PDB file of C-alpha atoms in Angstrom:
ATOM      1  CA  UNK A1322      14.818 -53.170 -61.366  1.00 44.00           C
ATOM      2  CA  UNK A1323      11.366 -53.146 -62.900  1.00 45.00           C
ATOM      3  CA  UNK A1324      10.248 -52.688 -66.490  1.00 44.00           C
ATOM      4  CA  UNK A1325       6.583 -52.745 -65.647  1.00 45.00           C
ATOM      5  CA  UNK A1326       5.765 -49.217 -66.772  1.00 38.00           C
ATOM      6  CA  UNK A1327       7.028 -49.576 -70.351  1.00 38.00           C
ATOM      7  CA  UNK A1328       8.279 -52.526 -72.354  1.00 47.00           C
ATOM      8  CA  UNK A1329       9.232 -50.206 -75.193  1.00 56.00           C
ATOM      9  CA  UNK A1330      10.651 -46.672 -75.249  1.00 57.00           C
ATOM     10  CA  UNK A1331       8.132 -43.947 -75.911  1.00 56.00           C
ATOM     11  CA  UNK A1332       8.266 -41.601 -78.880  1.00 49.00           C
ATOM     12  CA  UNK A1333       9.304 -38.120 -77.922  1.00 48.00           C
ATOM     13  CA  UNK A1334      12.322 -35.866 -77.829  1.00 49.00           C
ATOM     14  CA  UNK A1335      15.440 -37.232 -79.544  1.00 50.00           C
ATOM     15  CA  UNK A1336      17.618 -39.422 -77.365  1.00 56.00           C
ATOM     16  CA  UNK A1337      20.778 -41.200 -78.524  1.00 66.00           C
ATOM     17  CA  UNK A1338      22.038 -43.725 -75.961  1.00 72.00           C
ATOM     18  CA  UNK A1339      25.760 -44.365 -76.248  1.00 82.00           C
ATOM     19  CA  UNK A1340      26.621 -47.624 -78.043  1.00 89.00           C
ATOM     20  CA  UNK A1341      27.746 -50.558 -75.916  1.00 93.00           C
ATOM     21  CA  UNK A1342      31.036 -52.302 -76.682  1.00 95.00           C
ATOM     22  CA  UNK A1343      30.975 -55.952 -77.743  1.00 96.00           C
ATOM     23  CA  UNK A1344      34.088 -58.115 -77.338  1.00 96.00           C
ATOM     24  CA  UNK A1345      34.281 -61.712 -78.555  1.00 96.00           C
ATOM     25  CA  UNK A1346      37.189 -63.820 -77.324  1.00 96.00           C
ATOM     26  CA  UNK A1347      37.570 -67.086 -79.220  1.00 96.00           C
ATOM     27  CA  UNK A1348      39.495 -69.797 -77.364  1.00 95.00           C
ATOM     28  CA  UNK A1349      39.555 -72.277 -80.243  1.00 95.00           C
ATOM     29  CA  UNK A1350      39.490 -72.434 -84.014  1.00 93.00           C
ATOM     30  CA  UNK A1351      36.247 -71.011 -85.342  1.00 93.00           C
ATOM     31  CA  UNK A1352      34.525 -69.738 -88.423  1.00 89.00           C
ATOM     32  CA  UNK A1353      31.170 -68.515 -89.632  1.00 88.00           C
ATOM     33  CA  UNK A1354      30.787 -70.360 -92.911  1.00 80.00           C
ATOM     34  CA  UNK A1355      29.569 -68.614 -96.048  1.00 70.00           C
ATOM     35  CA  UNK A1356      28.023 -71.883 -97.210  1.00 58.00           C
ATOM     36  CA  UNK A1357      30.147 -71.875-100.348  1.00 57.00           C
ATOM     37  CA  UNK A1358      33.587 -73.021-101.421  1.00 50.00           C
ATOM     38  CA  UNK A1359      36.175 -72.212-104.055  1.00 50.00           C
ATOM     39  CA  UNK A1360      36.228 -74.201-107.286  1.00 47.00           C
ATOM     40  CA  UNK A1361      39.305 -76.397-107.283  1.00 49.00           C
ATOM     41  CA  UNK A1362      40.147 -75.301-103.734  1.00 53.00           C
ATOM     42  CA  UNK A1363      38.575 -75.434-100.300  1.00 62.00           C
ATOM     43  CA  UNK A1364      35.050 -76.782 -99.967  1.00 65.00           C
ATOM     44  CA  UNK A1365      33.960 -74.324 -97.269  1.00 76.00           C
ATOM     45  CA  UNK A1366      35.265 -70.794 -96.664  1.00 83.00           C
ATOM     46  CA  UNK A1367      34.704 -68.571 -93.643  1.00 86.00           C
ATOM     47  CA  UNK A1368      33.066 -65.147 -93.756  1.00 91.00           C
ATOM     48  CA  UNK A1369      35.591 -62.317 -94.153  1.00 91.00           C
ATOM     49  CA  UNK A1370      35.404 -58.530 -94.041  1.00 93.00           C
ATOM     50  CA  UNK A1371      36.798 -56.001 -96.523  1.00 92.00           C
ATOM     51  CA  UNK A1372      40.267 -56.498 -94.987  1.00 91.00           C
ATOM     52  CA  UNK A1373      39.974 -60.190 -95.894  1.00 90.00           C
ATOM     53  CA  UNK A1374      39.979 -61.095 -92.185  1.00 93.00           C
ATOM     54  CA  UNK A1375      37.451 -63.370 -90.431  1.00 94.00           C
ATOM     55  CA  UNK A1376      34.363 -61.582 -89.132  1.00 95.00           C
ATOM     56  CA  UNK A1377      31.197 -62.303 -87.165  1.00 96.00           C
ATOM     57  CA  UNK A1378      28.326 -60.490 -88.835  1.00 96.00           C
ATOM     58  CA  UNK A1379      25.877 -58.464 -86.791  1.00 96.00           C
ATOM     59  CA  UNK A1380      23.045 -60.754 -87.849  1.00 95.00           C
ATOM     60  CA  UNK A1381      24.848 -63.745 -86.307  1.00 95.00           C
ATOM     61  CA  UNK A1382      25.406 -61.857 -83.057  1.00 96.00           C
ATOM     62  CA  UNK A1383      21.789 -60.725 -82.965  1.00 96.00           C
ATOM     63  CA  UNK A1384      20.516 -64.280 -83.315  1.00 95.00           C
ATOM     64  CA  UNK A1385      22.887 -65.751 -80.727  1.00 96.00           C
ATOM     65  CA  UNK A1386      22.249 -63.087 -78.093  1.00 97.00           C
ATOM     66  CA  UNK A1387      18.513 -62.934 -78.773  1.00 96.00           C
ATOM     67  CA  UNK A1388      18.220 -66.643 -77.979  1.00 96.00           C
ATOM     68  CA  UNK A1389      19.951 -66.184 -74.625  1.00 97.00           C
ATOM     69  CA  UNK A1390      18.073 -62.949 -73.864  1.00 97.00           C
ATOM     70  CA  UNK A1391      14.797 -64.843 -73.597  1.00 96.00           C
ATOM     71  CA  UNK A1392      16.461 -67.340 -71.239  1.00 96.00           C
ATOM     72  CA  UNK A1393      17.560 -64.403 -69.069  1.00 96.00           C
ATOM     73  CA  UNK A1394      14.090 -62.844 -69.223  1.00 95.00           C
ATOM     74  CA  UNK A1395      12.420 -66.100 -68.132  1.00 94.00           C
ATOM     75  CA  UNK A1396      14.776 -66.295 -65.162  1.00 94.00           C
ATOM     76  CA  UNK A1397      14.101 -62.682 -64.145  1.00 93.00           C
ATOM     77  CA  UNK A1398      10.345 -63.252 -64.445  1.00 92.00           C
ATOM     78  CA  UNK A1399      10.432 -66.523 -62.503  1.00 89.00           C
ATOM     79  CA  UNK A1400       9.168 -65.098 -59.202  1.00 81.00           C
ATOM     80  CA  UNK A1401       6.820 -62.546 -60.755  1.00 79.00           C
ATOM     81  CA  UNK A1402       3.181 -63.074 -61.794  1.00 80.00           C
ATOM     82  CA  UNK A1403       3.801 -60.684 -64.692  1.00 82.00           C
ATOM     83  CA  UNK A1404       6.048 -61.229 -67.688  1.00 83.00           C
ATOM     84  CA  UNK A1405       7.566 -57.766 -67.782  1.00 90.00           C
ATOM     85  CA  UNK A1406      11.074 -58.913 -68.665  1.00 93.00           C
ATOM     86  CA  UNK A1407       9.848 -61.190 -71.456  1.00 93.00           C
ATOM     87  CA  UNK A1408       7.827 -58.296 -72.862  1.00 91.00           C
ATOM     88  CA  UNK A1409      10.842 -56.017 -72.596  1.00 93.00           C
ATOM     89  CA  UNK A1410      13.128 -58.477 -74.403  1.00 94.00           C
ATOM     90  CA  UNK A1411      10.430 -59.013 -77.022  1.00 92.00           C
ATOM     91  CA  UNK A1412      10.398 -55.288 -77.659  1.00 90.00           C
ATOM     92  CA  UNK A1413      14.206 -55.134 -77.800  1.00 92.00           C
ATOM     93  CA  UNK A1414      14.593 -57.889 -80.389  1.00 93.00           C
ATOM     94  CA  UNK A1415      11.331 -57.404 -82.245  1.00 87.00           C
ATOM     95  CA  UNK A1416       9.132 -59.887 -84.058  1.00 80.00           C
ATOM     96  CA  UNK A1417       7.405 -60.398 -87.395  1.00 77.00           C
ATOM     97  CA  UNK A1418       5.065 -57.510 -86.591  1.00 78.00           C
ATOM     98  CA  UNK A1419       7.448 -55.127 -84.864  1.00 81.00           C
ATOM     99  CA  UNK A1420      10.969 -53.944 -85.608  1.00 83.00           C
ATOM    100  CA  UNK A1421      13.752 -54.586 -83.129  1.00 87.00           C
ATOM    101  CA  UNK A1422      15.173 -51.759 -81.044  1.00 91.00           C
ATOM    102  CA  UNK A1423      18.784 -52.953 -80.925  1.00 93.00           C
ATOM    103  CA  UNK A1424      21.334 -53.091 -83.728  1.00 93.00           C
ATOM    104  CA  UNK A1425      24.567 -55.086 -83.627  1.00 96.00           C
ATOM    105  CA  UNK A1426      27.504 -54.092 -85.788  1.00 96.00           C
ATOM    106  CA  UNK A1427      29.805 -56.682 -87.329  1.00 97.00           C
ATOM    107  CA  UNK A1428      32.508 -57.859 -84.919  1.00 97.00           C
ATOM    108  CA  UNK A1429      35.885 -57.360 -86.587  1.00 96.00           C
ATOM    109  CA  UNK A1430      39.328 -58.814 -85.913  1.00 95.00           C
ATOM    110  CA  UNK A1431      41.246 -56.948 -83.211  1.00 94.00           C
ATOM    111  CA  UNK A1432      44.111 -59.280 -82.280  1.00 94.00           C
ATOM    112  CA  UNK A1433      44.927 -62.909 -81.746  1.00 92.00           C
ATOM    113  CA  UNK A1434      43.907 -64.275 -78.360  1.00 89.00           C
ATOM    114  CA  UNK A1435      47.437 -63.821 -77.023  1.00 87.00           C
ATOM    115  CA  UNK A1436      47.234 -60.112 -77.883  1.00 86.00           C
ATOM    116  CA  UNK A1437      49.580 -60.198 -80.869  1.00 87.00           C
ATOM    117  CA  UNK A1438      48.828 -58.473 -84.172  1.00 87.00           C
ATOM    118  CA  UNK A1439      51.255 -59.428 -86.991  1.00 83.00           C
ATOM    119  CA  UNK A1440      52.125 -57.053 -89.784  1.00 81.00           C
ATOM    120  CA  UNK A1441      49.490 -56.724 -92.498  1.00 79.00           C
ATOM    121  CA  UNK A1442      51.337 -58.953 -94.953  1.00 77.00           C
ATOM    122  CA  UNK A1443      51.430 -61.780 -92.381  1.00 84.00           C
ATOM    123  CA  UNK A1444      48.069 -61.228 -90.771  1.00 88.00           C
ATOM    124  CA  UNK A1445      45.886 -62.671 -93.524  1.00 82.00           C
ATOM    125  CA  UNK A1446      48.055 -65.782 -93.761  1.00 84.00           C
ATOM    126  CA  UNK A1447      48.015 -66.410 -90.007  1.00 90.00           C
ATOM    127  CA  UNK A1448      44.394 -65.502 -89.313  1.00 91.00           C
ATOM    128  CA  UNK A1449      42.885 -68.282 -91.448  1.00 88.00           C
ATOM    129  CA  UNK A1450      44.184 -71.780 -92.155  1.00 84.00           C
ATOM    130  CA  UNK A1451      42.909 -74.857 -93.958  1.00 79.00           C
ATOM    131  CA  UNK A1452      41.822 -78.071 -92.266  1.00 78.00           C
ATOM    132  CA  UNK A1453      41.504 -81.498 -93.858  1.00 71.00           C
ATOM    133  CA  UNK A1454      38.433 -83.605 -93.103  1.00 67.00           C
ATOM    134  CA  UNK A1455      38.252 -87.331 -93.845  1.00 56.00           C
ATOM    135  CA  UNK A1456      35.455 -89.840 -93.532  1.00 57.00           C
ATOM    136  CA  UNK A1457      36.747 -93.193 -92.292  1.00 60.00           C
ATOM    137  CA  UNK A1458      35.255 -96.518 -93.336  1.00 59.00           C
ATOM    138  CA  UNK A1459      34.425 -98.393 -90.112  1.00 65.00           C
ATOM    139  CA  UNK A1460      35.076-101.788 -91.688  1.00 68.00           C
ATOM    140  CA  UNK A1461      38.453-101.113 -93.293  1.00 66.00           C
ATOM    141  CA  UNK A1462      39.692 -98.254 -91.108  1.00 60.00           C
ATOM    142  CA  UNK A1463      40.740 -96.377 -94.234  1.00 59.00           C
ATOM    143  CA  UNK A1464      39.515 -93.133 -95.774  1.00 53.00           C
ATOM    144  CA  UNK A1465      36.373 -93.450 -97.849  1.00 59.00           C
ATOM    145  CA  UNK A1466      36.718 -92.659-101.524  1.00 61.00           C
ATOM    146  CA  UNK A1467      35.660 -89.134-102.491  1.00 59.00           C
ATOM    147  CA  UNK A1468      35.191 -88.095 -98.850  1.00 60.00           C
ATOM    148  CA  UNK A1469      38.203 -85.791 -98.576  1.00 63.00           C
ATOM    149  CA  UNK A1470      37.191 -82.220 -97.743  1.00 71.00           C
ATOM    150  CA  UNK A1471      39.165 -79.034 -97.173  1.00 78.00           C
ATOM    151  CA  UNK A1472      37.651 -76.216 -95.168  1.00 77.00           C
ATOM    152  CA  UNK A1473      38.826 -72.944 -93.686  1.00 85.00           C
ATOM    153  CA  UNK A1474      39.084 -72.215 -89.989  1.00 87.00           C
ATOM    154  CA  UNK A1475      39.982 -68.950 -88.298  1.00 92.00           C
ATOM    155  CA  UNK A1476      42.512 -69.048 -85.475  1.00 93.00           C
ATOM    156  CA  UNK A1477      41.653 -68.120 -81.896  1.00 94.00           C
ATOM    157  CA  UNK A1478      41.390 -64.350 -81.746  1.00 95.00           C
ATOM    158  CA  UNK A1479      39.596 -61.337 -80.301  1.00 96.00           C
ATOM    159  CA  UNK A1480      36.947 -59.425 -82.251  1.00 96.00           C
ATOM    160  CA  UNK A1481      35.257 -56.155 -81.367  1.00 97.00           C
ATOM    161  CA  UNK A1482      32.011 -54.484 -82.349  1.00 97.00           C
ATOM    162  CA  UNK A1483      29.173 -52.453 -80.861  1.00 97.00           C
ATOM    163  CA  UNK A1484      25.466 -52.683 -80.128  1.00 96.00           C
ATOM    164  CA  UNK A1485      23.220 -49.643 -80.340  1.00 93.00           C
ATOM    165  CA  UNK A1486      19.886 -48.935 -78.722  1.00 92.00           C
ATOM    166  CA  UNK A1487      18.079 -47.370 -81.659  1.00 90.00           C
ATOM    167  CA  UNK A1488      17.058 -43.745 -81.305  1.00 86.00           C
ATOM    168  CA  UNK A1489      14.393 -43.749 -84.043  1.00 82.00           C
ATOM    169  CA  UNK A1490      11.501 -45.910 -85.162  1.00 75.00           C
ATOM    170  CA  UNK A1491      11.335 -47.267 -88.711  1.00 70.00           C
ATOM    171  CA  UNK A1492       9.055 -44.380 -89.705  1.00 72.00           C
ATOM    172  CA  UNK A1493      11.573 -41.851 -88.393  1.00 79.00           C
ATOM    173  CA  UNK A1494      10.049 -40.899 -85.048  1.00 79.00           C
ATOM    174  CA  UNK A1495      12.640 -40.352 -82.298  1.00 84.00           C
ATOM    175  CA  UNK A1496      12.643 -42.737 -79.351  1.00 84.00           C
ATOM    176  CA  UNK A1497      13.121 -41.639 -75.766  1.00 85.00           C
ATOM    177  CA  UNK A1498      14.845 -44.193 -73.533  1.00 88.00           C
ATOM    178  CA  UNK A1499      14.473 -43.691 -69.808  1.00 87.00           C
ATOM    179  CA  UNK A1500      17.456 -44.278 -67.532  1.00 88.00           C
ATOM    180  CA  UNK A1501      15.739 -47.391 -66.177  1.00 90.00           C
ATOM    181  CA  UNK A1502      15.152 -48.794 -69.664  1.00 90.00           C
ATOM    182  CA  UNK A1503      18.774 -48.218 -70.674  1.00 91.00           C
ATOM    183  CA  UNK A1504      19.974 -49.992 -67.533  1.00 92.00           C
ATOM    184  CA  UNK A1505      17.553 -52.863 -68.131  1.00 93.00           C
ATOM    185  CA  UNK A1506      18.756 -53.227 -71.724  1.00 94.00           C
ATOM    186  CA  UNK A1507      22.406 -53.193 -70.626  1.00 94.00           C
ATOM    187  CA  UNK A1508      21.703 -55.837 -67.995  1.00 95.00           C
ATOM    188  CA  UNK A1509      19.904 -58.171 -70.393  1.00 96.00           C
ATOM    189  CA  UNK A1510      22.441 -57.746 -73.189  1.00 96.00           C
ATOM    190  CA  UNK A1511      25.434 -58.200 -70.889  1.00 96.00           C
ATOM    191  CA  UNK A1512      24.186 -61.363 -69.185  1.00 97.00           C
ATOM    192  CA  UNK A1513      22.930 -62.792 -72.483  1.00 97.00           C
ATOM    193  CA  UNK A1514      26.293 -62.232 -74.156  1.00 96.00           C
ATOM    194  CA  UNK A1515      28.077 -64.019 -71.321  1.00 96.00           C
ATOM    195  CA  UNK A1516      25.806 -67.036 -71.810  1.00 97.00           C
ATOM    196  CA  UNK A1517      26.849 -67.492 -75.450  1.00 96.00           C
ATOM    197  CA  UNK A1518      29.419 -70.276 -75.234  1.00 95.00           C
ATOM    198  CA  UNK A1519      30.200 -70.799 -78.925  1.00 96.00           C
ATOM    199  CA  UNK A1520      29.638 -69.220 -82.330  1.00 95.00           C
ATOM    200  CA  UNK A1521      29.922 -70.360 -85.912  1.00 91.00           C
ATOM    201  CA  UNK A1522      30.070 -73.763 -87.556  1.00 85.00           C
ATOM    202  CA  UNK A1523      31.538 -77.068 -86.311  1.00 83.00           C
ATOM    203  CA  UNK A1524      30.543 -76.302 -82.717  1.00 87.00           C
ATOM    204  CA  UNK A1525      29.845 -79.994 -82.136  1.00 84.00           C
ATOM    205  CA  UNK A1526      33.541 -80.635 -82.827  1.00 84.00           C
ATOM    206  CA  UNK A1527      34.659 -78.070 -80.262  1.00 88.00           C
ATOM    207  CA  UNK A1528      35.132 -75.128 -82.621  1.00 90.00           C
ATOM    208  CA  UNK A1529      33.897 -71.624 -81.913  1.00 92.00           C
ATOM    209  CA  UNK A1530      34.397 -71.626 -78.144  1.00 95.00           C
TER     210      UNK A1530
END
């Protein structure tokens, strides 16, 4: 597949490519931290949607997949003197001077990783739990004073969202995606998503797998 003729869809007759499904399967505890806590309670809370369930925002997905998309593009361009795939990915995800052409929705809770979905009154309690963190003094082997922290973690679960290939520019002009460009975008997005091994905070401790 080649993207040599156009790194970016042309303006022209309206064209609305169907959104692509995004599924995130967490195999461990995880959480995208809000960076804040609750006075008198947990020190760090995870991002939640309007249902009060853990969520991965579209901006987080965009950043994670964008990073891998350029890895994919470099690999596809490896045996080519041109950088058509890198140009194509650059057009997809945009830059300071140009708007991106893909839009990720938030990924919302669908079920726990074993496929179960408790009743609404149980779901919020089971979806998020609190974890205690201690800092141990190497000399004494005991917990350091004032180093007790409580933070939220979401349980392993499945989230679903979508990604759209935009059908209009920022100034309202319709975009026309060719069949080849749609297939190229699907290829890059699919492989890039599969390369994302973890999301959220505490990844160094094994969370977010």
